[in-house]
DNA sequence: TCTGGGGTCCTAGGACCC
DNA sequence: TCTGGGGTCCTAGGACCC
């Protein structure tokens, strides 16, 4: 049996922990650059604020209902998430952290207990330890646990826990779940399924395997099997090493000059390099993209992207920033209003591995010596000790393109200085 | 004025090998 | 008139997730 523990309206709940006056009020959290809604309290959902909708198009509704609006505070949410996960790890031997607000727990050893009762205990403990409310779905497969979790969330009569134990209970749950609400079935596939007269999860479970295999491929067939109680997706307790790392941002205003764009691109590349070193990986491919707003008129649109292979696998900020700078020179077109840029490093290998490809012409691309590696280690330890950004490459600068974050809450749990500011204010 | 960010997996098709 | 069979590797694009 799998239990899926999912935090309710996670980002909003994080804000509420430190500001209890927000309980019972409509609250939303915005995406980076204060763009779209990425979390909504139940009250905000009831008003009709849609997930992913742009805030500026809902200004009237926000004002009329006195909705409390926050900029995204990822350091806070990340820290609260690890508190929730630490609590869960004490309550079940094996867990998979699936996302910032979700974890799968292996319940197979708990069959002799009353699972429903134990799930309620987990729920109570998480709220007691962290202040975050969660819902729990339990079933024999991960996909069914997702279905159960959704029911627990939607239907107050479950009081936060839904256990789908018997075949009969599972079928009944599938009958009241639409295909578009199944984990693994997105917009395109639900559209197709509806044309085939497959509307509910039960319809999908009973559909012809040939049809599913042909149009939804192996991935869809797996979903179908999971709905029928055949477990295809196992618990992944160790996160596999990343295959690519990306840092991208929309700008707070449009950027037109090469220099400002270069500062943004260097900053994103520097962040990728830090993420690479944290992951213990080195990259040999670097992709850069720069673009105007997708909402621009066609003649004002530009989308430029290019990938280069680097002579050595690297995790060195200086090498990567230099490479990205050269790419930018080839992609930059004057006369456009740039709104977003991003850097992706890929073809990753463990940094310590010996599988790195050696260059064909070593005299042209000399292997970096140890001093550069040491420099990066020193940079990272200074930033670790004095806070991120204390020391950086000179090309990094966010003055020109910095995203808007006008409604940011303090980083209550990760920055002493901001906690002290809160106390002073009160 | 204003519209997010960061990932994974799978398939088809092209290029190549003997 | 007629032109094999069996593979691998790589990439782009499309689907999905939170």
Short mmCIF file of C-alpha atoms in Angstrom, two decimals, chain A residues 52-414:
data_model
loop_
_atom_site.label_atom_id
_atom_site.label_comp_id
_atom_site.label_asym_id
_atom_site.label_seq_id
_atom_site.Cartn_x
_atom_site.Cartn_y
_atom_site.Cartn_z
CA UNK A 52 -2.08 30.11 -13.41
CA UNK A 53 -4.24 33.13 -14.23
CA UNK A 54 -2.36 36.46 -14.49
CA UNK A 55 -2.87 38.71 -11.49
CA UNK A 56 -3.26 41.92 -13.51
CA UNK A 57 -6.35 40.51 -15.23
CA UNK A 58 -8.00 39.89 -11.85
CA UNK A 59 -7.28 43.20 -10.19
CA UNK A 60 -10.97 43.97 -9.66
CA UNK A 61 -11.73 40.64 -7.98
CA UNK A 62 -8.65 40.92 -5.77
CA UNK A 63 -9.68 44.37 -4.62
CA UNK A 64 -13.38 43.67 -4.14
CA UNK A 65 -12.75 40.62 -1.94
CA UNK A 66 -9.76 42.12 -0.12
CA UNK A 67 -7.58 39.21 -1.17
CA UNK A 68 -4.19 39.08 0.55
CA UNK A 69 -1.51 38.79 -2.14
CA UNK A 70 2.07 37.52 -1.67
CA UNK A 71 5.14 37.34 -3.89
CA UNK A 72 6.62 33.84 -4.00
CA UNK A 73 9.06 33.27 -1.11
CA UNK A 74 10.82 30.07 -2.15
CA UNK A 75 13.45 30.05 0.61
CA UNK A 76 10.58 29.96 3.14
CA UNK A 77 8.58 27.28 1.27
CA UNK A 78 11.66 25.12 0.72
CA UNK A 79 12.53 25.18 4.40
CA UNK A 80 8.96 24.46 5.51
CA UNK A 81 8.90 21.58 3.03
CA UNK A 82 11.97 19.99 4.57
CA UNK A 83 10.35 20.27 8.02
CA UNK A 84 7.27 18.43 6.76
CA UNK A 85 9.44 15.75 5.10
CA UNK A 86 11.56 15.28 8.23
CA UNK A 87 8.40 14.74 10.26
CA UNK A 88 7.09 12.20 7.74
CA UNK A 89 10.41 10.34 7.70
CA UNK A 90 9.92 9.64 11.42
CA UNK A 91 6.47 8.16 10.82
CA UNK A 92 7.19 5.72 7.99
CA UNK A 93 10.40 3.83 7.24
CA UNK A 94 10.42 4.45 3.49
CA UNK A 95 9.35 7.61 1.75
CA UNK A 96 9.80 9.24 -1.63
CA UNK A 97 9.83 13.02 -1.69
CA UNK A 98 7.88 13.56 -4.89
CA UNK A 99 7.67 17.35 -4.96
CA UNK A 100 8.00 20.34 -2.66
CA UNK A 101 4.61 19.55 -1.09
CA UNK A 102 4.08 15.82 -1.65
CA UNK A 103 5.55 12.54 -0.46
CA UNK A 104 4.71 8.88 -1.08
CA UNK A 105 5.01 6.61 1.95
CA UNK A 106 5.41 2.84 1.83
CA UNK A 107 2.62 1.45 4.01
CA UNK A 108 3.21 -2.22 3.24
CA UNK A 109 4.49 -2.98 6.72
CA UNK A 110 1.52 -1.31 8.37
CA UNK A 111 -1.21 -3.69 7.21
CA UNK A 112 -1.68 -5.12 10.69
CA UNK A 113 -2.48 -1.65 12.00
CA UNK A 114 -5.64 0.22 11.17
CA UNK A 115 -4.32 2.20 8.18
CA UNK A 116 -7.03 4.83 8.33
CA UNK A 117 -6.31 5.41 11.99
CA UNK A 118 -2.56 5.63 11.44
CA UNK A 119 -3.00 8.08 8.55
CA UNK A 120 -5.01 10.34 10.84
CA UNK A 121 -2.19 10.17 13.34
CA UNK A 122 0.31 11.20 10.62
CA UNK A 123 -1.93 14.06 9.62
CA UNK A 124 -2.24 15.32 13.16
CA UNK A 125 1.48 15.02 13.84
CA UNK A 126 2.51 16.96 10.71
CA UNK A 127 0.18 19.82 11.59
CA UNK A 128 1.37 19.80 15.19
CA UNK A 129 5.06 19.88 14.22
CA UNK A 130 4.93 22.30 11.30
CA UNK A 131 1.57 24.07 11.24
CA UNK A 132 0.94 22.78 7.71
CA UNK A 133 -2.40 20.99 7.00
CA UNK A 134 -2.16 17.87 4.81
CA UNK A 135 -4.46 15.34 3.16
CA UNK A 136 -3.65 11.65 2.77
CA UNK A 137 -4.76 9.11 0.16
CA UNK A 138 -3.97 5.40 0.58
CA UNK A 139 -4.27 2.68 -2.06
CA UNK A 140 -2.40 -0.27 -3.60
CA UNK A 141 -0.79 1.79 -6.41
CA UNK A 142 0.64 5.30 -6.60
CA UNK A 143 -1.92 6.37 -9.20
CA UNK A 144 -4.80 5.10 -7.06
CA UNK A 145 -3.26 6.85 -4.03
CA UNK A 146 -3.38 10.06 -6.07
CA UNK A 147 -7.06 9.45 -6.81
CA UNK A 148 -7.70 8.81 -3.12
CA UNK A 149 -5.81 11.95 -2.11
CA UNK A 150 -7.89 14.04 -4.49
CA UNK A 151 -11.10 12.70 -2.94
CA UNK A 152 -9.79 13.41 0.56
CA UNK A 153 -9.15 17.00 -0.49
CA UNK A 154 -12.40 17.63 -2.35
CA UNK A 155 -14.79 15.91 -0.03
CA UNK A 156 -15.01 17.21 3.57
CA UNK A 157 -16.72 14.01 4.77
CA UNK A 158 -13.37 12.19 4.56
CA UNK A 159 -11.85 14.62 7.07
CA UNK A 160 -8.53 14.57 5.22
CA UNK A 161 -7.93 10.83 4.85
CA UNK A 162 -9.23 8.51 2.12
CA UNK A 163 -8.36 4.81 2.13
CA UNK A 164 -9.21 2.76 -0.97
CA UNK A 165 -8.78 -0.74 0.33
CA UNK A 166 -11.16 -3.02 -1.54
CA UNK A 167 -11.72 -3.44 -5.25
CA UNK A 168 -15.26 -2.17 -4.75
CA UNK A 169 -14.05 1.05 -3.09
CA UNK A 170 -11.49 1.59 -5.85
CA UNK A 171 -14.06 1.15 -8.66
CA UNK A 172 -16.45 3.53 -6.95
CA UNK A 173 -13.70 6.15 -6.66
CA UNK A 174 -12.74 5.75 -10.33
CA UNK A 175 -16.35 6.18 -11.41
CA UNK A 176 -16.51 9.67 -9.90
CA UNK A 177 -13.09 10.80 -11.20
CA UNK A 178 -12.84 12.45 -14.63
CA UNK A 179 -9.97 11.38 -16.93
CA UNK A 180 -8.43 14.87 -16.86
CA UNK A 181 -8.05 14.55 -13.07
CA UNK A 182 -5.91 11.41 -13.28
CA UNK A 183 -2.20 11.69 -12.53
CA UNK A 184 -0.39 11.24 -15.86
CA UNK A 185 -3.32 12.27 -18.07
CA UNK A 186 -2.84 15.84 -19.26
CA UNK A 187 -4.81 18.18 -21.52
CA UNK A 188 -3.99 16.58 -24.88
CA UNK A 189 -4.66 13.04 -23.82
CA UNK A 190 -7.95 13.86 -22.04
CA UNK A 191 -9.14 15.64 -25.17
CA UNK A 192 -8.39 12.51 -27.17
CA UNK A 193 -9.96 10.18 -24.59
CA UNK A 194 -13.22 12.16 -24.56
CA UNK A 195 -13.46 11.74 -28.35
CA UNK A 196 -13.24 7.99 -27.74
CA UNK A 197 -16.13 8.13 -25.25
CA UNK A 198 -13.75 7.57 -22.35
CA UNK A 199 -14.82 10.12 -19.76
CA UNK A 200 -14.16 8.73 -16.28
CA UNK A 201 -11.19 6.99 -14.73
CA UNK A 202 -13.33 3.84 -14.66
CA UNK A 203 -13.86 4.14 -18.44
CA UNK A 204 -10.09 4.39 -18.86
CA UNK A 205 -9.47 1.41 -16.58
CA UNK A 206 -11.83 -0.68 -18.74
CA UNK A 207 -10.74 0.69 -22.15
CA UNK A 208 -9.09 -1.50 -24.78
CA UNK A 209 -5.38 -1.90 -24.13
CA UNK A 210 -4.69 -1.77 -27.89
CA UNK A 211 -6.26 1.69 -28.19
CA UNK A 212 -4.41 3.02 -25.16
CA UNK A 213 -1.10 1.47 -26.21
CA UNK A 214 -1.46 2.95 -29.70
CA UNK A 215 -2.35 6.53 -28.78
CA UNK A 216 -1.07 7.01 -25.22
CA UNK A 217 1.93 4.71 -25.65
CA UNK A 218 3.59 2.82 -22.84
CA UNK A 219 3.09 5.73 -20.41
CA UNK A 220 -0.70 5.63 -20.80
CA UNK A 221 -0.80 1.84 -20.59
CA UNK A 222 1.03 2.09 -17.29
CA UNK A 223 -1.55 4.56 -15.95
CA UNK A 224 -4.30 2.15 -16.98
CA UNK A 225 -2.64 -0.79 -15.24
CA UNK A 226 -2.15 1.28 -12.07
CA UNK A 227 -5.84 2.25 -12.08
CA UNK A 228 -6.63 -1.47 -12.20
CA UNK A 229 -4.59 -2.07 -9.08
CA UNK A 230 -1.44 -3.36 -10.80
CA UNK A 231 1.49 -1.42 -9.37
CA UNK A 232 3.94 -0.31 -12.09
CA UNK A 233 5.54 2.66 -10.33
CA UNK A 234 7.68 1.81 -7.34
CA UNK A 235 8.77 3.99 -4.48
CA UNK A 236 11.98 5.86 -5.39
CA UNK A 237 13.70 6.56 -2.13
CA UNK A 238 16.94 7.89 -3.62
CA UNK A 239 16.57 10.78 -6.01
CA UNK A 240 18.37 9.92 -9.25
CA UNK A 241 21.09 12.37 -10.32
CA UNK A 242 19.78 15.25 -12.41
CA UNK A 243 20.18 15.06 -16.18
CA UNK A 244 19.88 18.79 -16.76
CA UNK A 245 19.89 21.96 -14.71
CA UNK A 246 18.14 25.14 -15.77
CA UNK A 247 18.06 28.72 -14.48
CA UNK A 248 15.75 31.14 -16.24
CA UNK A 249 13.86 34.31 -15.32
CA UNK A 250 11.44 36.81 -16.75
CA UNK A 251 12.74 40.35 -16.36
CA UNK A 252 11.10 43.05 -14.25
CA UNK A 253 11.19 45.34 -17.27
CA UNK A 254 12.16 44.89 -20.90
CA UNK A 255 15.89 44.79 -21.53
CA UNK A 256 17.26 46.19 -24.79
CA UNK A 257 21.02 46.55 -24.38
CA UNK A 258 23.60 43.82 -24.82
CA UNK A 259 25.30 44.76 -21.55
CA UNK A 260 22.23 44.33 -19.37
CA UNK A 261 21.31 41.09 -21.10
CA UNK A 262 24.87 39.90 -20.58
CA UNK A 263 24.59 40.64 -16.86
CA UNK A 264 21.37 38.63 -16.65
CA UNK A 265 22.81 35.69 -18.63
CA UNK A 266 25.99 35.71 -16.50
CA UNK A 267 23.89 35.68 -13.31
CA UNK A 268 21.81 32.71 -14.51
CA UNK A 269 24.94 30.85 -15.58
CA UNK A 270 26.54 31.51 -12.19
CA UNK A 271 23.45 30.01 -10.52
CA UNK A 272 23.63 26.96 -12.77
CA UNK A 273 27.30 26.51 -11.81
CA UNK A 274 26.42 26.62 -8.10
CA UNK A 275 23.61 24.09 -8.63
CA UNK A 276 26.01 21.86 -10.57
CA UNK A 277 28.56 21.87 -7.75
CA UNK A 278 25.84 21.22 -5.18
CA UNK A 279 24.67 18.24 -7.26
CA UNK A 280 28.26 17.04 -7.63
CA UNK A 281 27.92 17.05 -11.41
CA UNK A 282 29.79 18.50 -14.36
CA UNK A 283 28.28 19.50 -17.71
CA UNK A 284 29.58 19.38 -21.26
CA UNK A 285 26.60 21.01 -22.98
CA UNK A 286 25.43 24.57 -22.44
CA UNK A 287 22.23 25.97 -23.94
CA UNK A 288 21.29 29.64 -23.91
CA UNK A 289 17.96 31.14 -24.88
CA UNK A 290 16.85 34.77 -25.00
CA UNK A 291 13.40 35.91 -26.01
CA UNK A 292 10.93 38.76 -26.19
CA UNK A 293 7.46 38.54 -24.62
CA UNK A 294 5.34 35.80 -26.26
CA UNK A 295 2.47 38.31 -26.11
CA UNK A 296 4.24 40.73 -28.44
CA UNK A 297 3.03 41.41 -31.98
CA UNK A 298 4.70 38.94 -34.42
CA UNK A 299 7.11 41.54 -35.86
CA UNK A 300 8.33 42.34 -32.33
CA UNK A 301 8.92 38.72 -31.41
CA UNK A 302 12.29 37.03 -31.26
CA UNK A 303 13.26 33.64 -29.88
CA UNK A 304 16.94 32.76 -30.05
CA UNK A 305 18.47 29.57 -28.72
CA UNK A 306 21.76 27.80 -29.24
CA UNK A 307 23.67 24.92 -27.65
CA UNK A 308 27.43 24.41 -27.56
CA UNK A 309 29.56 21.45 -26.62
CA UNK A 310 32.37 22.43 -24.27
CA UNK A 311 35.82 20.84 -24.64
CA UNK A 312 35.72 19.49 -21.07
CA UNK A 313 33.00 18.58 -18.60
CA UNK A 314 32.99 21.46 -16.16
CA UNK A 315 31.31 22.92 -13.07
CA UNK A 316 33.48 26.05 -13.08
CA UNK A 317 31.56 29.36 -12.86
CA UNK A 318 34.18 31.25 -14.85
CA UNK A 319 34.37 28.77 -17.72
CA UNK A 320 30.58 28.51 -17.93
CA UNK A 321 30.00 32.27 -17.79
CA UNK A 322 32.58 32.84 -20.51
CA UNK A 323 30.93 30.18 -22.69
CA UNK A 324 27.46 31.68 -22.17
CA UNK A 325 28.83 35.14 -23.01
CA UNK A 326 30.15 33.89 -26.36
CA UNK A 327 26.76 32.29 -27.10
CA UNK A 328 25.00 35.54 -26.28
CA UNK A 329 27.15 37.40 -28.82
CA UNK A 330 25.94 35.06 -31.51
CA UNK A 331 22.28 35.21 -30.45
CA UNK A 332 21.83 38.89 -29.62
CA UNK A 333 19.87 40.99 -32.13
CA UNK A 334 19.62 44.71 -31.50
CA UNK A 335 16.24 46.42 -31.62
CA UNK A 336 14.22 43.89 -29.62
CA UNK A 337 12.73 44.25 -26.15
CA UNK A 338 13.97 41.16 -24.33
CA UNK A 339 11.72 39.84 -21.56
CA UNK A 340 13.28 36.56 -20.55
CA UNK A 341 16.47 34.54 -20.77
CA UNK A 342 17.69 31.20 -19.51
CA UNK A 343 20.64 28.85 -19.29
CA UNK A 344 20.50 25.05 -19.35
CA UNK A 345 23.47 22.83 -18.62
CA UNK A 346 23.17 19.20 -19.67
CA UNK A 347 24.94 15.98 -20.58
CA UNK A 348 25.86 15.77 -16.92
CA UNK A 349 28.27 13.30 -15.37
CA UNK A 350 29.42 12.91 -11.77
CA UNK A 351 32.16 15.51 -11.32
CA UNK A 352 34.57 12.98 -9.86
CA UNK A 353 34.04 10.40 -12.57
CA UNK A 354 36.73 9.37 -15.01
CA UNK A 355 34.27 8.91 -17.89
CA UNK A 356 34.77 12.50 -19.02
CA UNK A 357 35.72 12.64 -22.67
CA UNK A 358 39.25 13.88 -23.26
CA UNK A 359 39.71 16.50 -25.96
CA UNK A 360 41.15 15.46 -29.31
CA UNK A 361 43.57 18.41 -29.28
CA UNK A 362 44.70 18.77 -25.66
CA UNK A 363 47.19 21.52 -26.54
CA UNK A 364 44.29 23.68 -27.70
CA UNK A 365 42.05 22.92 -24.71
CA UNK A 366 44.37 22.35 -21.77
CA UNK A 367 42.83 20.47 -18.86
CA UNK A 368 42.00 22.97 -16.08
CA UNK A 369 44.36 22.73 -13.14
CA UNK A 370 43.51 22.27 -9.48
CA UNK A 371 43.75 25.95 -8.65
CA UNK A 372 40.51 26.71 -10.51
CA UNK A 373 38.72 23.93 -8.66
CA UNK A 374 40.00 25.27 -5.36
CA UNK A 375 38.81 28.74 -6.26
CA UNK A 376 35.27 27.43 -6.73
CA UNK A 377 35.44 25.55 -3.43
CA UNK A 378 36.52 28.72 -1.65
CA UNK A 379 33.75 30.76 -3.33
CA UNK A 380 31.14 28.23 -2.24
CA UNK A 381 32.36 28.12 1.34
CA UNK A 382 32.37 31.92 1.63
CA UNK A 383 28.79 32.02 0.34
CA UNK A 384 27.85 29.20 2.66
CA UNK A 385 29.20 31.07 5.64
CA UNK A 386 28.20 34.66 4.88
CA UNK A 387 25.07 34.10 2.81
CA UNK A 388 24.57 33.43 -0.89
CA UNK A 389 25.76 36.19 -3.18
CA UNK A 390 28.42 37.41 -0.72
CA UNK A 391 31.01 36.72 -3.39
CA UNK A 392 30.34 36.28 -7.09
CA UNK A 393 31.83 36.67 -10.57
CA UNK A 394 32.04 40.34 -11.58
CA UNK A 395 29.91 39.79 -14.69
CA UNK A 396 26.94 38.84 -12.49
CA UNK A 397 24.62 41.76 -11.83
CA UNK A 398 20.88 42.02 -11.38
CA UNK A 399 20.42 45.79 -11.26
CA UNK A 400 18.85 46.14 -14.72
CA UNK A 401 16.54 43.16 -15.03
CA UNK A 402 15.58 42.21 -11.46
CA UNK A 403 12.09 40.64 -11.30
CA UNK A 404 9.34 42.35 -9.29
CA UNK A 405 8.76 41.01 -5.77
CA UNK A 406 6.73 43.78 -4.25
CA UNK A 407 4.76 41.69 -1.77
CA UNK A 408 7.44 39.48 -0.27
CA UNK A 409 7.08 38.07 3.25
CA UNK A 410 10.17 37.72 5.48
CA UNK A 411 12.25 34.54 5.29
CA UNK A 412 11.13 33.63 8.80
CA UNK A 413 13.03 30.37 9.06
CA UNK A 414 16.22 30.93 7.06
#
